[in-house]
C-alpha atoms as an extended CHARMM CRD file, in Angstrom:
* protein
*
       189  EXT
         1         1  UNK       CA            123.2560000000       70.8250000000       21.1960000000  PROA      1               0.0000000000
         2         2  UNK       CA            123.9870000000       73.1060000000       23.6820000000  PROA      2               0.0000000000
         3         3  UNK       CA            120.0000000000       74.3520000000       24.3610000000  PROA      3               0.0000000000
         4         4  UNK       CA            119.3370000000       71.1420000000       24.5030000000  PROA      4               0.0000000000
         5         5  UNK       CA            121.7390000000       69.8770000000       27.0900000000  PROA      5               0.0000000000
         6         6  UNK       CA            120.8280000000       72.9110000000       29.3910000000  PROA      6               0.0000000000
         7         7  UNK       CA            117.0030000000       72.1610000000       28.8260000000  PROA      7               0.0000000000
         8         8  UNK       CA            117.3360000000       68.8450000000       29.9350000000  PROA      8               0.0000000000
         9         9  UNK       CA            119.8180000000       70.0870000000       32.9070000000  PROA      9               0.0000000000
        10        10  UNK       CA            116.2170000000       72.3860000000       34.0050000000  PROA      10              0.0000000000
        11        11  UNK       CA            114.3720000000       69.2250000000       33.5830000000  PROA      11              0.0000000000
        12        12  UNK       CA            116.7350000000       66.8470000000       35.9200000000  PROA      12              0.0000000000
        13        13  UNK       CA            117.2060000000       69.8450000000       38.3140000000  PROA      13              0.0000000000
        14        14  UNK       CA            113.2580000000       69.8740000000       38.4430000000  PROA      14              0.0000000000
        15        15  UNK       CA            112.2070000000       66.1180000000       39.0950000000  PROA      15              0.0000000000
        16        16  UNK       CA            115.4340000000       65.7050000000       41.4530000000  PROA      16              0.0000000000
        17        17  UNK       CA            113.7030000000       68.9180000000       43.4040000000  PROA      17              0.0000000000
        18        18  UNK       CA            110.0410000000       67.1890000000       43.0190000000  PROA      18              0.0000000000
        19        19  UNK       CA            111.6520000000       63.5170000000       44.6600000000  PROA      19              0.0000000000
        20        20  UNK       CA            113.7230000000       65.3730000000       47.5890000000  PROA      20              0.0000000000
        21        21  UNK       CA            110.0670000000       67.6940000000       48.2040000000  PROA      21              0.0000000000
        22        22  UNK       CA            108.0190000000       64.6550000000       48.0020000000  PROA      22              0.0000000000
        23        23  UNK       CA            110.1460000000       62.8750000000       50.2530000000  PROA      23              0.0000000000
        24        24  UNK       CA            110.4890000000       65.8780000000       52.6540000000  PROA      24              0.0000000000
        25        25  UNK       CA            106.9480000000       66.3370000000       52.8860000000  PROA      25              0.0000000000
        26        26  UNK       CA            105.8730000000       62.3540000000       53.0900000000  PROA      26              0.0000000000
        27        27  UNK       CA            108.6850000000       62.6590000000       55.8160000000  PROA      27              0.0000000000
        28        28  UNK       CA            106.4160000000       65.5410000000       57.6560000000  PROA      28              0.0000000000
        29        29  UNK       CA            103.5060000000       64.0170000000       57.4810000000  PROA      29              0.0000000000
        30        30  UNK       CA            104.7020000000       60.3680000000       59.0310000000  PROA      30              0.0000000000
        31        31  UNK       CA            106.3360000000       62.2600000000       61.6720000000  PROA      31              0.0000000000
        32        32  UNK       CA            102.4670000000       64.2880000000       62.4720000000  PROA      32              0.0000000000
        33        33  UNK       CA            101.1490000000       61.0300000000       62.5190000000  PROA      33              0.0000000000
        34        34  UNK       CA            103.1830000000       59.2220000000       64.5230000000  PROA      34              0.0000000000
        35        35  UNK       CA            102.7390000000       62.4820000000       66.6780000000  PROA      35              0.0000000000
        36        36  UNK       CA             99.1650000000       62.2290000000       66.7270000000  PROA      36              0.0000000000
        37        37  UNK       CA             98.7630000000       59.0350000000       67.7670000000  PROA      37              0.0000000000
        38        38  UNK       CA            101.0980000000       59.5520000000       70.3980000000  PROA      38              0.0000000000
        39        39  UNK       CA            104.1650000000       57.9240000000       69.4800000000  PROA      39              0.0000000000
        40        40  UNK       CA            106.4580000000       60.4660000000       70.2050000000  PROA      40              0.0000000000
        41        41  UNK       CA            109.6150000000       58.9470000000       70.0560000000  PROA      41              0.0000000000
        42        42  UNK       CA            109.0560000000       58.1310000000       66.1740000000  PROA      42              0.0000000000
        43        43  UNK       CA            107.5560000000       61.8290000000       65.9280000000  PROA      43              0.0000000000
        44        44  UNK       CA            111.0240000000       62.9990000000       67.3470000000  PROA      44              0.0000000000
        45        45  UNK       CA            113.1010000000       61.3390000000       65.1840000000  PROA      45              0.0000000000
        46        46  UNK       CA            111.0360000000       62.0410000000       62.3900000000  PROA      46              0.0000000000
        47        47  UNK       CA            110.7090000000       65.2640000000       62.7780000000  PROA      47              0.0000000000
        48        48  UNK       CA            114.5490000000       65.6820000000       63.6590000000  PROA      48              0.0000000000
        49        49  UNK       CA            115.7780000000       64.4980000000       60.4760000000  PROA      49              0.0000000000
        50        50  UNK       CA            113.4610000000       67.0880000000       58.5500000000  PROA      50              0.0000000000
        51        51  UNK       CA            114.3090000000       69.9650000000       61.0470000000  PROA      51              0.0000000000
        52        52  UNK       CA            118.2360000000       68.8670000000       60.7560000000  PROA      52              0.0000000000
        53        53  UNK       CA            117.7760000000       69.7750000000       56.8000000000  PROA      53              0.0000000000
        54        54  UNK       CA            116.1110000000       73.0970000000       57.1280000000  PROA      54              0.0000000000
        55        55  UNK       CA            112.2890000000       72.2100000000       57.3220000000  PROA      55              0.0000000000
        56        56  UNK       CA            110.5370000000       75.1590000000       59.4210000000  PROA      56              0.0000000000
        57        57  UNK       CA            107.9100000000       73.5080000000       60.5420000000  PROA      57              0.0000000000
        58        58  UNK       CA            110.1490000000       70.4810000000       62.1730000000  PROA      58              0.0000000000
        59        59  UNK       CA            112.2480000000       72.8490000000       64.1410000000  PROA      59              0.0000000000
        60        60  UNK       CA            108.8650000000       74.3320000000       65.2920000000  PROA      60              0.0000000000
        61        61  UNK       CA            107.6340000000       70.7580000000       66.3210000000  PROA      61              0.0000000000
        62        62  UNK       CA            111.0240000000       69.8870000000       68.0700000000  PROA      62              0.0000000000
        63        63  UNK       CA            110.9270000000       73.0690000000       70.1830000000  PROA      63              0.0000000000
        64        64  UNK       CA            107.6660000000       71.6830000000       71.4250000000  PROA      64              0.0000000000
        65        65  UNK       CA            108.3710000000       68.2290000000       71.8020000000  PROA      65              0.0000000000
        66        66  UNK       CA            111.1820000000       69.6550000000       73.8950000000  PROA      66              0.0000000000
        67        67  UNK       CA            108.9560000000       71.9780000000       75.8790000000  PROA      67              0.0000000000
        68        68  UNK       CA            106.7160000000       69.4800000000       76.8550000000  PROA      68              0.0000000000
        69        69  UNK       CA            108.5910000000       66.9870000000       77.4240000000  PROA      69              0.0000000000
        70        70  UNK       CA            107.2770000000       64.4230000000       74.4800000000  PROA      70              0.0000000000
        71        71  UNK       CA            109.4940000000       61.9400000000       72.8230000000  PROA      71              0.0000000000
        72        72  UNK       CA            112.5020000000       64.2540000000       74.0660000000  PROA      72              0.0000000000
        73        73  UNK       CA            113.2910000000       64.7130000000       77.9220000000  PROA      73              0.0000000000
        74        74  UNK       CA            111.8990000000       68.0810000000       79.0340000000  PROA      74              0.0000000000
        75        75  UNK       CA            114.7000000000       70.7170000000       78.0080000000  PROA      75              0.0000000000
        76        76  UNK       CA            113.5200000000       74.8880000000       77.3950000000  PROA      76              0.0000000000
        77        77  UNK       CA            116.8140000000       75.7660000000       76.5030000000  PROA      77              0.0000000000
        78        78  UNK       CA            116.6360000000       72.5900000000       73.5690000000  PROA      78              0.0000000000
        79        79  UNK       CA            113.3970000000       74.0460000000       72.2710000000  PROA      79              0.0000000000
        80        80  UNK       CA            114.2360000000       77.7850000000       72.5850000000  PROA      80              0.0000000000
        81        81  UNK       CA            117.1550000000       76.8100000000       69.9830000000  PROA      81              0.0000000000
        82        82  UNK       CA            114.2980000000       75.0450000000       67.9090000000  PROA      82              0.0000000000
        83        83  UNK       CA            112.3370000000       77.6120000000       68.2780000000  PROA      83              0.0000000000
        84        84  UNK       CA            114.9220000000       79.9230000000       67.2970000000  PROA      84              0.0000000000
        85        85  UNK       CA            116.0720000000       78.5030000000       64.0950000000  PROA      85              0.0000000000
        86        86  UNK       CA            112.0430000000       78.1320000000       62.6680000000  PROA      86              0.0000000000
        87        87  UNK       CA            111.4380000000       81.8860000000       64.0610000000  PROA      87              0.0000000000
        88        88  UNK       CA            114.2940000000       82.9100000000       61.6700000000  PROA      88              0.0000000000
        89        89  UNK       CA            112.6070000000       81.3180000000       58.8710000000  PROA      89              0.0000000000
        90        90  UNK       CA            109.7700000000       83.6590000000       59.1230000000  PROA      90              0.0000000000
        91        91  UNK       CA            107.3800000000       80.8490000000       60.4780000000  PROA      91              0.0000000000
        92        92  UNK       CA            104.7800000000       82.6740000000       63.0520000000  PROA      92              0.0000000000
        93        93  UNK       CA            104.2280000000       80.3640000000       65.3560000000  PROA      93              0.0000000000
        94        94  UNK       CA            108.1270000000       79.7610000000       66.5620000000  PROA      94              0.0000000000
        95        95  UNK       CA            108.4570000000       83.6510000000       66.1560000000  PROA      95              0.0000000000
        96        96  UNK       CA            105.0900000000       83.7190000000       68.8600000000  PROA      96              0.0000000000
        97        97  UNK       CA            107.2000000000       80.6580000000       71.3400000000  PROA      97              0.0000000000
        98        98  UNK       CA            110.1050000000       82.3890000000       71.3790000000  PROA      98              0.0000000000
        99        99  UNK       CA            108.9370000000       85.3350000000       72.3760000000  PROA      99              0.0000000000
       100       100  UNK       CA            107.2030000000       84.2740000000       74.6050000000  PROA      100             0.0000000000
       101       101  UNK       CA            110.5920000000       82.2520000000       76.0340000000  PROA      101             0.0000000000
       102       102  UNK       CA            111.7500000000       85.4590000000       76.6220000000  PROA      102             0.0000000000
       103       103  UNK       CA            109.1890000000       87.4070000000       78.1760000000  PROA      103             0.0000000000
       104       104  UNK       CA            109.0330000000       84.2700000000       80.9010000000  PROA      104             0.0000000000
       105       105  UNK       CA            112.8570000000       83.6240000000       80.9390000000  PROA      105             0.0000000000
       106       106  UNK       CA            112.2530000000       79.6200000000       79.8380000000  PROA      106             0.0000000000
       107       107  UNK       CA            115.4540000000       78.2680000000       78.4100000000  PROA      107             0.0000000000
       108       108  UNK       CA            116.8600000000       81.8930000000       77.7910000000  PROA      108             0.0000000000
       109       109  UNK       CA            117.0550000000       84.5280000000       80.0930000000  PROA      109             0.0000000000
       110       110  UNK       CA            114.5870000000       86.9150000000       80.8260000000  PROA      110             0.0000000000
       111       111  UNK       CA            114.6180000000       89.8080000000       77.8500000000  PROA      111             0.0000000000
       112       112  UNK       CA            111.2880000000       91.6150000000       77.2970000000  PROA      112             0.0000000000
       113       113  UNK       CA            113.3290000000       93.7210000000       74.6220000000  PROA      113             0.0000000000
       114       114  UNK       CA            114.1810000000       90.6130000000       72.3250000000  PROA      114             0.0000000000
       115       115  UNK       CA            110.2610000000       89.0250000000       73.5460000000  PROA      115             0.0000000000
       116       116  UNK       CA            108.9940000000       91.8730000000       72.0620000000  PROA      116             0.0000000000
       117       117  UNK       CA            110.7280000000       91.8280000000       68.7630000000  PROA      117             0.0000000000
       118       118  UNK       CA            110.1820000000       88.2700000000       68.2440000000  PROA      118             0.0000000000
       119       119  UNK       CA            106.4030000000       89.0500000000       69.2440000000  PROA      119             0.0000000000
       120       120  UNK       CA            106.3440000000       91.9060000000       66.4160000000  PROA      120             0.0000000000
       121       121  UNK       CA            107.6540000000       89.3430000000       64.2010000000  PROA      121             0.0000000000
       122       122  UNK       CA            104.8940000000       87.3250000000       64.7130000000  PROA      122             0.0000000000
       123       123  UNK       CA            102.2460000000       90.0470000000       65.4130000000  PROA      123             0.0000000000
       124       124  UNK       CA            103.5120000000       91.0560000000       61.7340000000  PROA      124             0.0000000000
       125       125  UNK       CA            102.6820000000       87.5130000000       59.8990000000  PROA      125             0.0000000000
       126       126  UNK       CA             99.4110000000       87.1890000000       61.4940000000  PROA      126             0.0000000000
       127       127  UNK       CA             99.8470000000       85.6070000000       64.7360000000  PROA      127             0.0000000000
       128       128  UNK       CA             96.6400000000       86.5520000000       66.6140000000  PROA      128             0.0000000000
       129       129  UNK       CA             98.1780000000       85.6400000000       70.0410000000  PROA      129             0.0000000000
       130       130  UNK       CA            101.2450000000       87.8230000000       69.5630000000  PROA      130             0.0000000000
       131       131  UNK       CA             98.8950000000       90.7540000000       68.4640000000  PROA      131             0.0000000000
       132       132  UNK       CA             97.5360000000       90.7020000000       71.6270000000  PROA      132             0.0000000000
       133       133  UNK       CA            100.8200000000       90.0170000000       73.8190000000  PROA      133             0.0000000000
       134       134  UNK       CA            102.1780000000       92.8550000000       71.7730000000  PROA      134             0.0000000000
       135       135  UNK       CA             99.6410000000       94.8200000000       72.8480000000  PROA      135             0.0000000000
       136       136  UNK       CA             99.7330000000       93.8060000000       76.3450000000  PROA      136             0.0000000000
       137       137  UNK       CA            103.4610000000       94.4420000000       76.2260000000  PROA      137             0.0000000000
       138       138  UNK       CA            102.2660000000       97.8350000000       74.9850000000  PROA      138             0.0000000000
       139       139  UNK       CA            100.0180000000       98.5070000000       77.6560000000  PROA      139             0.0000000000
       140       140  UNK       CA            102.5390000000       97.9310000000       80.5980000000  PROA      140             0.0000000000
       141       141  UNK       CA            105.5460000000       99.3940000000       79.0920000000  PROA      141             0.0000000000
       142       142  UNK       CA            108.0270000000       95.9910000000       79.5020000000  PROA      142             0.0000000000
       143       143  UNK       CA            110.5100000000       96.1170000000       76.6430000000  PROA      143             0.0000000000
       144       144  UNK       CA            108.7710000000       98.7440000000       74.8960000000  PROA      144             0.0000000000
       145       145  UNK       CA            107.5990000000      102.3320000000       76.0280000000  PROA      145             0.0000000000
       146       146  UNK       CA            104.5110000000      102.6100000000       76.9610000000  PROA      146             0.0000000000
       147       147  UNK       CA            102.3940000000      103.4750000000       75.2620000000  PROA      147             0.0000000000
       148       148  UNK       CA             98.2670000000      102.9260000000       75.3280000000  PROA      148             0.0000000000
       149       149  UNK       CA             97.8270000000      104.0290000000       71.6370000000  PROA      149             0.0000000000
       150       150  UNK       CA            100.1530000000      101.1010000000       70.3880000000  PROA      150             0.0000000000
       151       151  UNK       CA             98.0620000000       98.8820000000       72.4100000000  PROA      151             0.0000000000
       152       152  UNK       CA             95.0900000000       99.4510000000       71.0360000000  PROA      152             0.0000000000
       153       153  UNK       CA             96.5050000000       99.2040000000       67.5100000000  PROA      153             0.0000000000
       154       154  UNK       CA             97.4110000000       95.8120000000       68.4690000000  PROA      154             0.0000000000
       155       155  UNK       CA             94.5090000000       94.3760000000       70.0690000000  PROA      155             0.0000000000
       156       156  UNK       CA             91.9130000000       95.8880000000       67.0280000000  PROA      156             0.0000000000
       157       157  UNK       CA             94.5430000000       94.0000000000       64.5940000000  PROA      157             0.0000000000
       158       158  UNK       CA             94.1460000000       91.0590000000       66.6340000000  PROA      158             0.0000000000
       159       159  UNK       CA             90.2330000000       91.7980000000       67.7170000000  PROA      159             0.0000000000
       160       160  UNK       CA             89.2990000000       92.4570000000       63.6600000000  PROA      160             0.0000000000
       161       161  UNK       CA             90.8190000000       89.2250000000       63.0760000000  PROA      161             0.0000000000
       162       162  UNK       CA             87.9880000000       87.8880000000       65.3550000000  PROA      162             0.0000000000
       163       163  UNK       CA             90.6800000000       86.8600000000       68.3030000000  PROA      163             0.0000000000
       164       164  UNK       CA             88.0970000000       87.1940000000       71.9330000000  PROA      164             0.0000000000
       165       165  UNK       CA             90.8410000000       88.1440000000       73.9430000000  PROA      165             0.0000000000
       166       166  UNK       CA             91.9650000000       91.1340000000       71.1370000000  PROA      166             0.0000000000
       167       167  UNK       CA             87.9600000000       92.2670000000       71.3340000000  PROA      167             0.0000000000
       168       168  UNK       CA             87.7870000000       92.0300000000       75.4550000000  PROA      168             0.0000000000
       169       169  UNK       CA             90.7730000000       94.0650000000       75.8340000000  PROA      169             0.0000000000
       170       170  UNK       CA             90.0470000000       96.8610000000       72.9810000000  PROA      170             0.0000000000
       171       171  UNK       CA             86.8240000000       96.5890000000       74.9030000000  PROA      171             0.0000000000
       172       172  UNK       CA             88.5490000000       96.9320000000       78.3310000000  PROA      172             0.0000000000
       173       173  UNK       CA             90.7460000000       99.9090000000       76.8480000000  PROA      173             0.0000000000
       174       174  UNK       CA             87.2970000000      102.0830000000       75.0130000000  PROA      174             0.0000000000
       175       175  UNK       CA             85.2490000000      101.5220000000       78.3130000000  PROA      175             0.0000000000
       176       176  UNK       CA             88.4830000000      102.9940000000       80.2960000000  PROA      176             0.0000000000
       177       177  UNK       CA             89.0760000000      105.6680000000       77.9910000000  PROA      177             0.0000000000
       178       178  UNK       CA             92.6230000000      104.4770000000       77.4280000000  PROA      178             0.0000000000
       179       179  UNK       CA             94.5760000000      105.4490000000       73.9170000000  PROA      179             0.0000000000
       180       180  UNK       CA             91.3010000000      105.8220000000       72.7300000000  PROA      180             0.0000000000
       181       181  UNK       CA             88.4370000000      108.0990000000       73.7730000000  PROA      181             0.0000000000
       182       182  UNK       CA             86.1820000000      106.9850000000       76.2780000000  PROA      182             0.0000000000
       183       183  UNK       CA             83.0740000000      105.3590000000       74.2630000000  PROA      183             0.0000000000
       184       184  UNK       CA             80.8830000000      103.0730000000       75.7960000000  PROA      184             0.0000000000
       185       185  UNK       CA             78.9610000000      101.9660000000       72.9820000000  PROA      185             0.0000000000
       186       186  UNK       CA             82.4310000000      100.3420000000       71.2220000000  PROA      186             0.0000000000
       187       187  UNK       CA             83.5240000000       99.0070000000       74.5370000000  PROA      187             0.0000000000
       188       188  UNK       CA             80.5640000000       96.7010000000       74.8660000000  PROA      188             0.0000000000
       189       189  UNK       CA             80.4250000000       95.7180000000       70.3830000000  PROA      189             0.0000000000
């Protein structure tokens, strides 16, 4: 009796998960379609009640609805704290917009130490964008040393991944001879 009771506890746990999932994700994808037809002020609330339970990818989407000023009156500081609870979730692209928050003091202050970790962050789960802003960061020594090396180990991440703006400035940084030897030929592949 016992097995059985905790077998069919798995099984209830399991399709109560699969309804609440279903519904979170049916949820999501109202709210991106209200957004992308431009009906923001379904999008926000939406997307609130999903970002109020956890989802990652709501908070993202309220710290830009905040930013720009959709559905939500224009408030930095609103999406930083968006931004801020997805970035701690591991998801890239909030990691990227708060970093970035910093580095330009929008809705926090300015902090090129905590811009550049939440850049890393991102850098580190693929974000092509904050490879290069890493690097950049990198290059002029703001919340980091510098250091040209660095740099360049962040824009070839970025410019391997195929990013233009990672291959112009490993370019920029092999036809300058700068953290890596001076070599025309790779400055201009």
């Amino acid at each position: 009796m016992t097995i059985y009771c905790k077998s069919f506890e798995k099984l209830l746990t399991f399709l109560i998960l699969v309804v609440i999932w279903g519904d979170v994700m049916a949820g999501f994808d109202e709210a991106q379609a209200a957004y992308d037809m431009g009906n923001y002020d379904v999008a926000a609330r939406e997307y609130r009640v999903l970002a109020e339970r956890g989802n990652p990818g709501a908070q993202y989407n309220m710290g830009i609805m905040y930013e720009e000023g959709k559905g939500l009156p224009k408030d930095n500081k609103e999406a930083a704290r968006w931004y801020r609870k997805s970035a701690e979730q591991g998801f890239a692209a909030a990691q990227f917009n708060l970093g970035h928050m910093y580095i330009a003091g929008q809705g926090v202050p300015v902090n090129y130490e905590e811009g550049v970790k939440w850049y890393r962050k991102a850098a580190d789960n693929g974000d092509v964008a904050a490879q290069v802003n890493l690097g950049y960061m990198y290059f002029v020594g703001k919340g980091v040393p510098l250091d040209l090396v660095q740099a360049c180990m962040w824009y070839r991440k970025a410019a391997d991944l195929g990013y233009p703006e990672g291959q112009y400035n490993l370019g920029y940084m092999y036809a300058k001879g700068q953290g890596v030897p001076q070599d025309y030929v790779q400055a201009y592949m």
